[in-house]
């Protein structure tokens, strides 16, 4: 943002130093003012759609984490009807998987943009522990299928989380956003801006706002790896004993 302001100020000063003596800033054609207005309107719409798109992708990424955490928590709770040795083994497997996700896999997602093979193996172990158990009573049999469904839900949420790791904005959209920003800011100089304090402040703030919005889009564009990213809070809320 500071760099955007500095560029506008420097260009304005250079332009005035190199302007001819008969240059009259008040002689801006009306058609240029009209074009500048519509360029700003169109670019504002594009920025709004881009921000809405990356925000929706970021929210969806957090929803995948929430769904996975809830499914795993349901597994831990519903195995209470099983014998103690089976119940404890499944809960230990779930805790091991969740601990791996919040400590190791999350860092790998942020740094390398992928999920880990270890996490996949740990979830497979949870699935095997749940599906391989043969219910011995009608009560256990009634709990078996819902547990299998929760394992499938956790696996589906994990797959969705893996698909959401990368950037969501195509390169061509970024090209349009950056070129649009250059054109929009460049139209300030087409209006023959003067070096009055009021105009310099407004031009700087306008450029800084565009820079901030572009940064916001970039930050939301990778849901798991940048500043305002999806977090592991759903896991830590449902499995508080694993915090830290």
JSON list of C-alpha atoms in Angstrom, two decimals:
[
{"chain": "A", "resi": 1, "resn": "UNK", "atom": "CA", "xyz": [0.00, 0.00, 0.00]},
{"chain": "A", "resi": 2, "resn": "UNK", "atom": "CA", "xyz": [2.84, 2.38, 0.87]},
{"chain": "A", "resi": 3, "resn": "UNK", "atom": "CA", "xyz": [4.56, 1.48, -2.39]},
{"chain": "A", "resi": 4, "resn": "UNK", "atom": "CA", "xyz": [1.40, 2.23, -4.37]},
{"chain": "A", "resi": 5, "resn": "UNK", "atom": "CA", "xyz": [1.14, 5.67, -2.75]},
{"chain": "A", "resi": 6, "resn": "UNK", "atom": "CA", "xyz": [4.83, 6.35, -3.38]},
{"chain": "A", "resi": 7, "resn": "UNK", "atom": "CA", "xyz": [4.55, 5.43, -7.06]},
{"chain": "A", "resi": 8, "resn": "UNK", "atom": "CA", "xyz": [1.61, 7.79, -7.57]},
{"chain": "A", "resi": 9, "resn": "UNK", "atom": "CA", "xyz": [3.36, 10.67, -5.80]},
{"chain": "A", "resi": 10, "resn": "UNK", "atom": "CA", "xyz": [6.65, 10.17, -7.66]},
{"chain": "A", "resi": 11, "resn": "UNK", "atom": "CA", "xyz": [4.96, 9.95, -11.07]},
{"chain": "A", "resi": 12, "resn": "UNK", "atom": "CA", "xyz": [2.93, 13.06, -10.32]},
{"chain": "A", "resi": 13, "resn": "UNK", "atom": "CA", "xyz": [6.01, 15.09, -9.36]},
{"chain": "A", "resi": 14, "resn": "UNK", "atom": "CA", "xyz": [7.99, 13.84, -12.36]},
{"chain": "A", "resi": 15, "resn": "UNK", "atom": "CA", "xyz": [5.12, 14.61, -14.68]},
{"chain": "A", "resi": 16, "resn": "UNK", "atom": "CA", "xyz": [4.87, 18.18, -13.42]},
{"chain": "A", "resi": 17, "resn": "UNK", "atom": "CA", "xyz": [8.60, 18.76, -13.73]},
{"chain": "A", "resi": 18, "resn": "UNK", "atom": "CA", "xyz": [8.57, 17.54, -17.33]},
{"chain": "A", "resi": 19, "resn": "UNK", "atom": "CA", "xyz": [5.31, 19.27, -18.33]},
{"chain": "A", "resi": 20, "resn": "UNK", "atom": "CA", "xyz": [5.43, 22.01, -20.91]},
{"chain": "A", "resi": 21, "resn": "UNK", "atom": "CA", "xyz": [4.82, 25.64, -19.95]},
{"chain": "A", "resi": 22, "resn": "UNK", "atom": "CA", "xyz": [1.49, 25.78, -21.75]},
{"chain": "A", "resi": 23, "resn": "UNK", "atom": "CA", "xyz": [0.11, 22.66, -20.03]},
{"chain": "A", "resi": 24, "resn": "UNK", "atom": "CA", "xyz": [-3.30, 23.43, -18.55]},
{"chain": "A", "resi": 25, "resn": "UNK", "atom": "CA", "xyz": [-4.68, 20.79, -16.11]},
{"chain": "A", "resi": 26, "resn": "UNK", "atom": "CA", "xyz": [-8.16, 22.27, -16.37]},
{"chain": "A", "resi": 27, "resn": "UNK", "atom": "CA", "xyz": [-8.46, 21.29, -20.01]},
{"chain": "A", "resi": 28, "resn": "UNK", "atom": "CA", "xyz": [-9.27, 17.61, -19.42]},
{"chain": "A", "resi": 29, "resn": "UNK", "atom": "CA", "xyz": [-11.77, 16.51, -22.09]},
{"chain": "A", "resi": 30, "resn": "UNK", "atom": "CA", "xyz": [-15.16, 15.44, -20.77]},
{"chain": "A", "resi": 31, "resn": "UNK", "atom": "CA", "xyz": [-14.89, 12.11, -22.57]},
{"chain": "A", "resi": 32, "resn": "UNK", "atom": "CA", "xyz": [-11.81, 11.21, -20.48]},
{"chain": "A", "resi": 33, "resn": "UNK", "atom": "CA", "xyz": [-13.66, 11.93, -17.25]},
{"chain": "A", "resi": 34, "resn": "UNK", "atom": "CA", "xyz": [-16.56, 9.79, -18.49]},
{"chain": "A", "resi": 35, "resn": "UNK", "atom": "CA", "xyz": [-14.25, 6.91, -19.44]},
{"chain": "A", "resi": 36, "resn": "UNK", "atom": "CA", "xyz": [-12.43, 7.14, -16.12]},
{"chain": "A", "resi": 37, "resn": "UNK", "atom": "CA", "xyz": [-15.71, 6.88, -14.24]},
{"chain": "A", "resi": 38, "resn": "UNK", "atom": "CA", "xyz": [-16.81, 3.77, -16.11]},
{"chain": "A", "resi": 39, "resn": "UNK", "atom": "CA", "xyz": [-13.40, 2.13, -15.90]},
{"chain": "A", "resi": 40, "resn": "UNK", "atom": "CA", "xyz": [-13.56, 2.59, -12.12]},
{"chain": "A", "resi": 41, "resn": "UNK", "atom": "CA", "xyz": [-17.08, 1.16, -11.96]},
{"chain": "A", "resi": 42, "resn": "UNK", "atom": "CA", "xyz": [-16.23, -1.90, -14.05]},
{"chain": "A", "resi": 43, "resn": "UNK", "atom": "CA", "xyz": [-13.03, -2.57, -12.11]},
{"chain": "A", "resi": 44, "resn": "UNK", "atom": "CA", "xyz": [-14.90, -2.21, -8.80]},
{"chain": "A", "resi": 45, "resn": "UNK", "atom": "CA", "xyz": [-17.34, -4.89, -9.94]},
{"chain": "A", "resi": 46, "resn": "UNK", "atom": "CA", "xyz": [-14.50, -7.19, -10.96]},
{"chain": "A", "resi": 47, "resn": "UNK", "atom": "CA", "xyz": [-12.76, -6.67, -7.61]},
{"chain": "A", "resi": 48, "resn": "UNK", "atom": "CA", "xyz": [-15.99, -7.37, -5.75]},
{"chain": "A", "resi": 49, "resn": "UNK", "atom": "CA", "xyz": [-16.58, -10.62, -7.63]},
{"chain": "A", "resi": 50, "resn": "UNK", "atom": "CA", "xyz": [-12.97, -11.72, -7.05]},
{"chain": "A", "resi": 51, "resn": "UNK", "atom": "CA", "xyz": [-13.18, -11.02, -3.32]},
{"chain": "A", "resi": 52, "resn": "UNK", "atom": "CA", "xyz": [-16.51, -12.84, -3.08]},
{"chain": "A", "resi": 53, "resn": "UNK", "atom": "CA", "xyz": [-15.04, -15.83, -4.92]},
{"chain": "A", "resi": 54, "resn": "UNK", "atom": "CA", "xyz": [-11.95, -16.25, -2.77]},
{"chain": "A", "resi": 55, "resn": "UNK", "atom": "CA", "xyz": [-13.95, -15.62, 0.42]},
{"chain": "A", "resi": 56, "resn": "UNK", "atom": "CA", "xyz": [-16.40, -18.34, -0.56]},
{"chain": "A", "resi": 57, "resn": "UNK", "atom": "CA", "xyz": [-13.51, -20.73, -1.25]},
{"chain": "A", "resi": 58, "resn": "UNK", "atom": "CA", "xyz": [-11.96, -19.91, 2.11]},
{"chain": "A", "resi": 59, "resn": "UNK", "atom": "CA", "xyz": [-15.28, -20.49, 3.90]},
{"chain": "A", "resi": 60, "resn": "UNK", "atom": "CA", "xyz": [-15.73, -23.80, 2.08]},
{"chain": "A", "resi": 61, "resn": "UNK", "atom": "CA", "xyz": [-12.24, -24.86, 3.16]},
{"chain": "A", "resi": 62, "resn": "UNK", "atom": "CA", "xyz": [-13.09, -24.14, 6.79]},
{"chain": "A", "resi": 63, "resn": "UNK", "atom": "CA", "xyz": [-16.35, -26.09, 6.37]},
{"chain": "A", "resi": 64, "resn": "UNK", "atom": "CA", "xyz": [-14.38, -29.12, 5.18]},
{"chain": "A", "resi": 65, "resn": "UNK", "atom": "CA", "xyz": [-12.27, -28.96, 8.34]},
{"chain": "A", "resi": 66, "resn": "UNK", "atom": "CA", "xyz": [-15.40, -28.63, 10.48]},
{"chain": "A", "resi": 67, "resn": "UNK", "atom": "CA", "xyz": [-17.08, -31.59, 8.79]},
{"chain": "A", "resi": 68, "resn": "UNK", "atom": "CA", "xyz": [-14.01, -33.78, 9.23]},
{"chain": "A", "resi": 69, "resn": "UNK", "atom": "CA", "xyz": [-13.62, -32.87, 12.89]},
{"chain": "A", "resi": 70, "resn": "UNK", "atom": "CA", "xyz": [-17.32, -33.50, 13.64]},
{"chain": "A", "resi": 71, "resn": "UNK", "atom": "CA", "xyz": [-17.25, -36.90, 11.91]},
{"chain": "A", "resi": 72, "resn": "UNK", "atom": "CA", "xyz": [-14.19, -37.99, 13.87]},
{"chain": "A", "resi": 73, "resn": "UNK", "atom": "CA", "xyz": [-15.70, -36.74, 17.11]},
{"chain": "A", "resi": 74, "resn": "UNK", "atom": "CA", "xyz": [-18.87, -38.72, 16.41]},
{"chain": "A", "resi": 75, "resn": "UNK", "atom": "CA", "xyz": [-16.78, -41.84, 15.91]},
{"chain": "A", "resi": 76, "resn": "UNK", "atom": "CA", "xyz": [-15.09, -41.32, 19.27]},
{"chain": "A", "resi": 77, "resn": "UNK", "atom": "CA", "xyz": [-18.43, -40.84, 21.02]},
{"chain": "A", "resi": 78, "resn": "UNK", "atom": "CA", "xyz": [-20.46, -43.58, 19.34]},
{"chain": "A", "resi": 79, "resn": "UNK", "atom": "CA", "xyz": [-17.97, -46.36, 20.03]},
{"chain": "A", "resi": 80, "resn": "UNK", "atom": "CA", "xyz": [-18.95, -46.15, 23.70]},
{"chain": "A", "resi": 81, "resn": "UNK", "atom": "CA", "xyz": [-21.34, -49.07, 23.08]},
{"chain": "A", "resi": 82, "resn": "UNK", "atom": "CA", "xyz": [-18.45, -51.33, 22.08]},
{"chain": "A", "resi": 83, "resn": "UNK", "atom": "CA", "xyz": [-16.38, -53.42, 24.50]},
{"chain": "A", "resi": 84, "resn": "UNK", "atom": "CA", "xyz": [-13.73, -51.38, 26.38]},
{"chain": "A", "resi": 85, "resn": "UNK", "atom": "CA", "xyz": [-10.76, -52.85, 24.48]},
{"chain": "A", "resi": 86, "resn": "UNK", "atom": "CA", "xyz": [-12.34, -52.12, 21.08]},
{"chain": "A", "resi": 87, "resn": "UNK", "atom": "CA", "xyz": [-13.62, -48.69, 22.15]},
{"chain": "A", "resi": 88, "resn": "UNK", "atom": "CA", "xyz": [-10.23, -47.62, 23.51]},
{"chain": "A", "resi": 89, "resn": "UNK", "atom": "CA", "xyz": [-8.38, -48.85, 20.42]},
{"chain": "A", "resi": 90, "resn": "UNK", "atom": "CA", "xyz": [-10.63, -46.91, 18.06]},
{"chain": "A", "resi": 91, "resn": "UNK", "atom": "CA", "xyz": [-10.45, -43.77, 20.18]},
{"chain": "A", "resi": 92, "resn": "UNK", "atom": "CA", "xyz": [-6.66, -44.03, 20.31]},
{"chain": "A", "resi": 93, "resn": "UNK", "atom": "CA", "xyz": [-6.56, -44.35, 16.51]},
{"chain": "A", "resi": 94, "resn": "UNK", "atom": "CA", "xyz": [-8.80, -41.29, 16.12]},
{"chain": "A", "resi": 95, "resn": "UNK", "atom": "CA", "xyz": [-6.70, -39.27, 18.57]},
{"chain": "A", "resi": 96, "resn": "UNK", "atom": "CA", "xyz": [-3.51, -40.28, 16.77]},
{"chain": "A", "resi": 97, "resn": "UNK", "atom": "CA", "xyz": [-4.96, -39.18, 13.44]},
{"chain": "A", "resi": 98, "resn": "UNK", "atom": "CA", "xyz": [-6.24, -35.85, 14.76]},
{"chain": "A", "resi": 99, "resn": "UNK", "atom": "CA", "xyz": [-2.94, -35.18, 16.51]},
{"chain": "A", "resi": 100, "resn": "UNK", "atom": "CA", "xyz": [-1.07, -35.80, 13.27]},
{"chain": "A", "resi": 101, "resn": "UNK", "atom": "CA", "xyz": [-3.39, -33.46, 11.34]},
{"chain": "A", "resi": 102, "resn": "UNK", "atom": "CA", "xyz": [-3.11, -30.51, 13.74]},
{"chain": "A", "resi": 103, "resn": "UNK", "atom": "CA", "xyz": [0.64, -30.80, 14.32]},
{"chain": "A", "resi": 104, "resn": "UNK", "atom": "CA", "xyz": [2.31, -32.27, 11.24]},
{"chain": "A", "resi": 105, "resn": "UNK", "atom": "CA", "xyz": [-0.08, -32.37, 8.31]},
{"chain": "A", "resi": 106, "resn": "UNK", "atom": "CA", "xyz": [-1.29, -28.79, 8.72]},
{"chain": "A", "resi": 107, "resn": "UNK", "atom": "CA", "xyz": [2.29, -27.50, 8.43]},
{"chain": "A", "resi": 108, "resn": "UNK", "atom": "CA", "xyz": [2.88, -29.65, 5.34]},
{"chain": "A", "resi": 109, "resn": "UNK", "atom": "CA", "xyz": [-0.31, -28.27, 3.80]},
{"chain": "A", "resi": 110, "resn": "UNK", "atom": "CA", "xyz": [0.88, -24.73, 4.44]},
{"chain": "A", "resi": 111, "resn": "UNK", "atom": "CA", "xyz": [4.45, -25.21, 3.27]},
{"chain": "A", "resi": 112, "resn": "UNK", "atom": "CA", "xyz": [4.13, -27.79, 0.49]},
{"chain": "A", "resi": 113, "resn": "UNK", "atom": "CA", "xyz": [0.48, -27.61, -0.57]},
{"chain": "A", "resi": 114, "resn": "UNK", "atom": "CA", "xyz": [-0.38, -31.27, -0.01]},
{"chain": "A", "resi": 115, "resn": "UNK", "atom": "CA", "xyz": [-1.66, -33.72, 2.56]},
{"chain": "A", "resi": 116, "resn": "UNK", "atom": "CA", "xyz": [0.60, -36.42, 3.99]},
{"chain": "A", "resi": 117, "resn": "UNK", "atom": "CA", "xyz": [0.69, -40.13, 3.26]},
{"chain": "A", "resi": 118, "resn": "UNK", "atom": "CA", "xyz": [1.00, -40.70, 7.00]},
{"chain": "A", "resi": 119, "resn": "UNK", "atom": "CA", "xyz": [-2.35, -38.99, 7.56]},
{"chain": "A", "resi": 120, "resn": "UNK", "atom": "CA", "xyz": [-3.98, -41.15, 4.90]},
{"chain": "A", "resi": 121, "resn": "UNK", "atom": "CA", "xyz": [-2.56, -44.29, 6.54]},
{"chain": "A", "resi": 122, "resn": "UNK", "atom": "CA", "xyz": [-3.80, -43.23, 9.98]},
{"chain": "A", "resi": 123, "resn": "UNK", "atom": "CA", "xyz": [-7.32, -42.62, 8.66]},
{"chain": "A", "resi": 124, "resn": "UNK", "atom": "CA", "xyz": [-7.21, -46.02, 6.95]},
{"chain": "A", "resi": 125, "resn": "UNK", "atom": "CA", "xyz": [-6.35, -47.52, 10.32]},
{"chain": "A", "resi": 126, "resn": "UNK", "atom": "CA", "xyz": [-9.41, -45.85, 11.86]},
{"chain": "A", "resi": 127, "resn": "UNK", "atom": "CA", "xyz": [-11.56, -47.23, 9.04]},
{"chain": "A", "resi": 128, "resn": "UNK", "atom": "CA", "xyz": [-10.16, -50.73, 9.52]},
{"chain": "A", "resi": 129, "resn": "UNK", "atom": "CA", "xyz": [-10.72, -50.64, 13.27]},
{"chain": "A", "resi": 130, "resn": "UNK", "atom": "CA", "xyz": [-14.35, -49.61, 12.78]},
{"chain": "A", "resi": 131, "resn": "UNK", "atom": "CA", "xyz": [-15.31, -51.81, 9.83]},
{"chain": "A", "resi": 132, "resn": "UNK", "atom": "CA", "xyz": [-13.46, -54.96, 10.90]},
{"chain": "A", "resi": 133, "resn": "UNK", "atom": "CA", "xyz": [-15.25, -55.23, 14.21]},
{"chain": "A", "resi": 134, "resn": "UNK", "atom": "CA", "xyz": [-18.07, -57.77, 14.24]},
{"chain": "A", "resi": 135, "resn": "UNK", "atom": "CA", "xyz": [-20.95, -56.65, 16.49]},
{"chain": "A", "resi": 136, "resn": "UNK", "atom": "CA", "xyz": [-21.85, -59.15, 19.18]},
{"chain": "A", "resi": 137, "resn": "UNK", "atom": "CA", "xyz": [-25.19, -57.73, 20.29]},
{"chain": "A", "resi": 138, "resn": "UNK", "atom": "CA", "xyz": [-28.15, -56.03, 18.65]},
{"chain": "A", "resi": 139, "resn": "UNK", "atom": "CA", "xyz": [-27.20, -52.79, 20.39]},
{"chain": "A", "resi": 140, "resn": "UNK", "atom": "CA", "xyz": [-23.72, -52.90, 18.88]},
{"chain": "A", "resi": 141, "resn": "UNK", "atom": "CA", "xyz": [-25.17, -53.83, 15.49]},
{"chain": "A", "resi": 142, "resn": "UNK", "atom": "CA", "xyz": [-27.39, -50.74, 15.55]},
{"chain": "A", "resi": 143, "resn": "UNK", "atom": "CA", "xyz": [-24.32, -48.55, 16.17]},
{"chain": "A", "resi": 144, "resn": "UNK", "atom": "CA", "xyz": [-22.16, -50.23, 13.52]},
{"chain": "A", "resi": 145, "resn": "UNK", "atom": "CA", "xyz": [-23.60, -48.71, 10.33]},
{"chain": "A", "resi": 146, "resn": "UNK", "atom": "CA", "xyz": [-23.71, -45.11, 11.68]},
{"chain": "A", "resi": 147, "resn": "UNK", "atom": "CA", "xyz": [-20.05, -45.50, 12.66]},
{"chain": "A", "resi": 148, "resn": "UNK", "atom": "CA", "xyz": [-19.17, -46.68, 9.15]},
{"chain": "A", "resi": 149, "resn": "UNK", "atom": "CA", "xyz": [-21.06, -43.70, 7.74]},
{"chain": "A", "resi": 150, "resn": "UNK", "atom": "CA", "xyz": [-19.08, -41.31, 9.94]},
{"chain": "A", "resi": 151, "resn": "UNK", "atom": "CA", "xyz": [-15.81, -42.84, 8.73]},
{"chain": "A", "resi": 152, "resn": "UNK", "atom": "CA", "xyz": [-16.95, -42.28, 5.15]},
{"chain": "A", "resi": 153, "resn": "UNK", "atom": "CA", "xyz": [-17.90, -38.69, 6.01]},
{"chain": "A", "resi": 154, "resn": "UNK", "atom": "CA", "xyz": [-14.46, -38.07, 7.54]},
{"chain": "A", "resi": 155, "resn": "UNK", "atom": "CA", "xyz": [-12.75, -39.53, 4.47]},
{"chain": "A", "resi": 156, "resn": "UNK", "atom": "CA", "xyz": [-14.88, -37.41, 2.15]},
{"chain": "A", "resi": 157, "resn": "UNK", "atom": "CA", "xyz": [-14.12, -34.26, 4.15]},
{"chain": "A", "resi": 158, "resn": "UNK", "atom": "CA", "xyz": [-10.42, -35.08, 4.08]},
{"chain": "A", "resi": 159, "resn": "UNK", "atom": "CA", "xyz": [-10.53, -35.48, 0.29]},
{"chain": "A", "resi": 160, "resn": "UNK", "atom": "CA", "xyz": [-12.35, -32.16, -0.02]},
{"chain": "A", "resi": 161, "resn": "UNK", "atom": "CA", "xyz": [-9.74, -30.53, 2.23]},
{"chain": "A", "resi": 162, "resn": "UNK", "atom": "CA", "xyz": [-6.99, -31.88, -0.01]},
{"chain": "A", "resi": 163, "resn": "UNK", "atom": "CA", "xyz": [-8.72, -30.46, -3.10]},
{"chain": "A", "resi": 164, "resn": "UNK", "atom": "CA", "xyz": [-8.99, -27.03, -1.44]},
{"chain": "A", "resi": 165, "resn": "UNK", "atom": "CA", "xyz": [-5.31, -26.61, -0.63]},
{"chain": "A", "resi": 166, "resn": "UNK", "atom": "CA", "xyz": [-4.20, -24.88, -3.82]},
{"chain": "A", "resi": 167, "resn": "UNK", "atom": "CA", "xyz": [-4.92, -21.41, -5.10]},
{"chain": "A", "resi": 168, "resn": "UNK", "atom": "CA", "xyz": [-8.44, -20.84, -6.37]},
{"chain": "A", "resi": 169, "resn": "UNK", "atom": "CA", "xyz": [-7.87, -17.85, -8.70]},
{"chain": "A", "resi": 170, "resn": "UNK", "atom": "CA", "xyz": [-6.72, -18.75, -12.24]},
{"chain": "A", "resi": 171, "resn": "UNK", "atom": "CA", "xyz": [-3.69, -16.95, -13.63]},
{"chain": "A", "resi": 172, "resn": "UNK", "atom": "CA", "xyz": [-5.74, -15.22, -16.31]},
{"chain": "A", "resi": 173, "resn": "UNK", "atom": "CA", "xyz": [-7.91, -13.64, -13.62]},
{"chain": "A", "resi": 174, "resn": "UNK", "atom": "CA", "xyz": [-4.83, -12.32, -11.83]},
{"chain": "A", "resi": 175, "resn": "UNK", "atom": "CA", "xyz": [-3.62, -10.90, -15.14]},
{"chain": "A", "resi": 176, "resn": "UNK", "atom": "CA", "xyz": [-6.92, -9.06, -15.53]},
{"chain": "A", "resi": 177, "resn": "UNK", "atom": "CA", "xyz": [-6.88, -7.78, -11.95]},
{"chain": "A", "resi": 178, "resn": "UNK", "atom": "CA", "xyz": [-3.34, -6.42, -12.18]},
{"chain": "A", "resi": 179, "resn": "UNK", "atom": "CA", "xyz": [-3.79, -4.87, -15.62]},
{"chain": "A", "resi": 180, "resn": "UNK", "atom": "CA", "xyz": [-7.08, -3.39, -14.45]},
{"chain": "A", "resi": 181, "resn": "UNK", "atom": "CA", "xyz": [-5.38, -1.86, -11.43]},
{"chain": "A", "resi": 182, "resn": "UNK", "atom": "CA", "xyz": [-2.68, -0.31, -13.61]},
{"chain": "A", "resi": 183, "resn": "UNK", "atom": "CA", "xyz": [-5.25, 1.12, -16.02]},
{"chain": "A", "resi": 184, "resn": "UNK", "atom": "CA", "xyz": [-7.49, 2.41, -13.22]},
{"chain": "A", "resi": 185, "resn": "UNK", "atom": "CA", "xyz": [-4.65, 4.15, -11.40]},
{"chain": "A", "resi": 186, "resn": "UNK", "atom": "CA", "xyz": [-3.19, 5.33, -14.69]},
{"chain": "A", "resi": 187, "resn": "UNK", "atom": "CA", "xyz": [-6.42, 7.15, -15.49]},
{"chain": "A", "resi": 188, "resn": "UNK", "atom": "CA", "xyz": [-5.66, 9.43, -12.54]},
{"chain": "A", "resi": 189, "resn": "UNK", "atom": "CA", "xyz": [-2.86, 10.95, -14.61]},
{"chain": "A", "resi": 190, "resn": "UNK", "atom": "CA", "xyz": [-5.09, 11.14, -17.67]},
{"chain": "A", "resi": 191, "resn": "UNK", "atom": "CA", "xyz": [-7.18, 13.58, -15.61]},
{"chain": "A", "resi": 192, "resn": "UNK", "atom": "CA", "xyz": [-4.06, 15.78, -15.31]},
{"chain": "A", "resi": 193, "resn": "UNK", "atom": "CA", "xyz": [-3.92, 15.68, -11.52]},
{"chain": "A", "resi": 194, "resn": "UNK", "atom": "CA", "xyz": [-2.24, 18.66, -9.87]},
{"chain": "A", "resi": 195, "resn": "UNK", "atom": "CA", "xyz": [0.13, 18.70, -6.91]},
{"chain": "A", "resi": 196, "resn": "UNK", "atom": "CA", "xyz": [-2.29, 20.20, -4.44]},
{"chain": "A", "resi": 197, "resn": "UNK", "atom": "CA", "xyz": [-2.30, 18.43, -1.05]},
{"chain": "A", "resi": 198, "resn": "UNK", "atom": "CA", "xyz": [-5.94, 17.41, -1.42]},
{"chain": "A", "resi": 199, "resn": "UNK", "atom": "CA", "xyz": [-5.47, 15.79, -4.78]},
{"chain": "A", "resi": 200, "resn": "UNK", "atom": "CA", "xyz": [-2.25, 14.07, -3.76]},
{"chain": "A", "resi": 201, "resn": "UNK", "atom": "CA", "xyz": [-3.90, 12.59, -0.65]},
{"chain": "A", "resi": 202, "resn": "UNK", "atom": "CA", "xyz": [-6.91, 11.37, -2.60]},
{"chain": "A", "resi": 203, "resn": "UNK", "atom": "CA", "xyz": [-4.75, 9.85, -5.33]},
{"chain": "A", "resi": 204, "resn": "UNK", "atom": "CA", "xyz": [-2.56, 8.12, -2.75]},
{"chain": "A", "resi": 205, "resn": "UNK", "atom": "CA", "xyz": [-5.53, 6.76, -0.80]},
{"chain": "A", "resi": 206, "resn": "UNK", "atom": "CA", "xyz": [-7.19, 5.52, -3.98]},
{"chain": "A", "resi": 207, "resn": "UNK", "atom": "CA", "xyz": [-4.04, 3.67, -5.04]},
{"chain": "A", "resi": 208, "resn": "UNK", "atom": "CA", "xyz": [-3.52, 2.27, -1.55]},
{"chain": "A", "resi": 209, "resn": "UNK", "atom": "CA", "xyz": [-7.10, 0.98, -1.47]},
{"chain": "A", "resi": 210, "resn": "UNK", "atom": "CA", "xyz": [-6.64, -0.91, -4.71]},
{"chain": "A", "resi": 211, "resn": "UNK", "atom": "CA", "xyz": [-3.35, -2.34, -3.44]},
{"chain": "A", "resi": 212, "resn": "UNK", "atom": "CA", "xyz": [-5.05, -3.45, -0.22]},
{"chain": "A", "resi": 213, "resn": "UNK", "atom": "CA", "xyz": [-7.91, -5.15, -2.06]},
{"chain": "A", "resi": 214, "resn": "UNK", "atom": "CA", "xyz": [-5.48, -7.00, -4.34]},
{"chain": "A", "resi": 215, "resn": "UNK", "atom": "CA", "xyz": [-3.53, -8.12, -1.28]},
{"chain": "A", "resi": 216, "resn": "UNK", "atom": "CA", "xyz": [-6.78, -9.28, 0.35]},
{"chain": "A", "resi": 217, "resn": "UNK", "atom": "CA", "xyz": [-7.62, -11.39, -2.70]},
{"chain": "A", "resi": 218, "resn": "UNK", "atom": "CA", "xyz": [-4.11, -12.86, -2.72]},
{"chain": "A", "resi": 219, "resn": "UNK", "atom": "CA", "xyz": [-4.32, -13.65, 1.00]},
{"chain": "A", "resi": 220, "resn": "UNK", "atom": "CA", "xyz": [-7.67, -15.45, 0.69]},
{"chain": "A", "resi": 221, "resn": "UNK", "atom": "CA", "xyz": [-6.58, -17.23, -2.48]},
{"chain": "A", "resi": 222, "resn": "UNK", "atom": "CA", "xyz": [-4.77, -20.03, -0.58]},
{"chain": "A", "resi": 223, "resn": "UNK", "atom": "CA", "xyz": [-7.23, -21.09, 2.16]},
{"chain": "A", "resi": 224, "resn": "UNK", "atom": "CA", "xyz": [-4.74, -23.02, 4.30]},
{"chain": "A", "resi": 225, "resn": "UNK", "atom": "CA", "xyz": [-1.41, -21.28, 3.93]},
{"chain": "A", "resi": 226, "resn": "UNK", "atom": "CA", "xyz": [-1.63, -17.49, 4.27]},
{"chain": "A", "resi": 227, "resn": "UNK", "atom": "CA", "xyz": [-2.52, -14.87, 6.84]},
{"chain": "A", "resi": 228, "resn": "UNK", "atom": "CA", "xyz": [-6.32, -15.15, 7.08]},
{"chain": "A", "resi": 229, "resn": "UNK", "atom": "CA", "xyz": [-6.39, -18.92, 6.59]},
{"chain": "A", "resi": 230, "resn": "UNK", "atom": "CA", "xyz": [-8.64, -21.75, 7.68]},
{"chain": "A", "resi": 231, "resn": "UNK", "atom": "CA", "xyz": [-7.55, -23.02, 11.08]},
{"chain": "A", "resi": 232, "resn": "UNK", "atom": "CA", "xyz": [-7.46, -26.23, 13.09]},
{"chain": "A", "resi": 233, "resn": "UNK", "atom": "CA", "xyz": [-9.86, -24.78, 15.69]},
{"chain": "A", "resi": 234, "resn": "UNK", "atom": "CA", "xyz": [-12.64, -27.31, 14.91]},
{"chain": "A", "resi": 235, "resn": "UNK", "atom": "CA", "xyz": [-10.27, -30.17, 15.75]},
{"chain": "A", "resi": 236, "resn": "UNK", "atom": "CA", "xyz": [-8.96, -28.50, 18.89]},
{"chain": "A", "resi": 237, "resn": "UNK", "atom": "CA", "xyz": [-12.48, -27.60, 20.05]},
{"chain": "A", "resi": 238, "resn": "UNK", "atom": "CA", "xyz": [-13.77, -31.16, 19.76]},
{"chain": "A", "resi": 239, "resn": "UNK", "atom": "CA", "xyz": [-10.53, -32.76, 20.90]},
{"chain": "A", "resi": 240, "resn": "UNK", "atom": "CA", "xyz": [-9.31, -30.31, 23.58]},
{"chain": "A", "resi": 241, "resn": "UNK", "atom": "CA", "xyz": [-6.99, -32.87, 25.16]},
{"chain": "A", "resi": 242, "resn": "UNK", "atom": "CA", "xyz": [-4.82, -32.68, 22.01]},
{"chain": "A", "resi": 243, "resn": "UNK", "atom": "CA", "xyz": [-4.29, -28.92, 22.23]},
{"chain": "A", "resi": 244, "resn": "UNK", "atom": "CA", "xyz": [-0.58, -28.20, 22.48]}
]
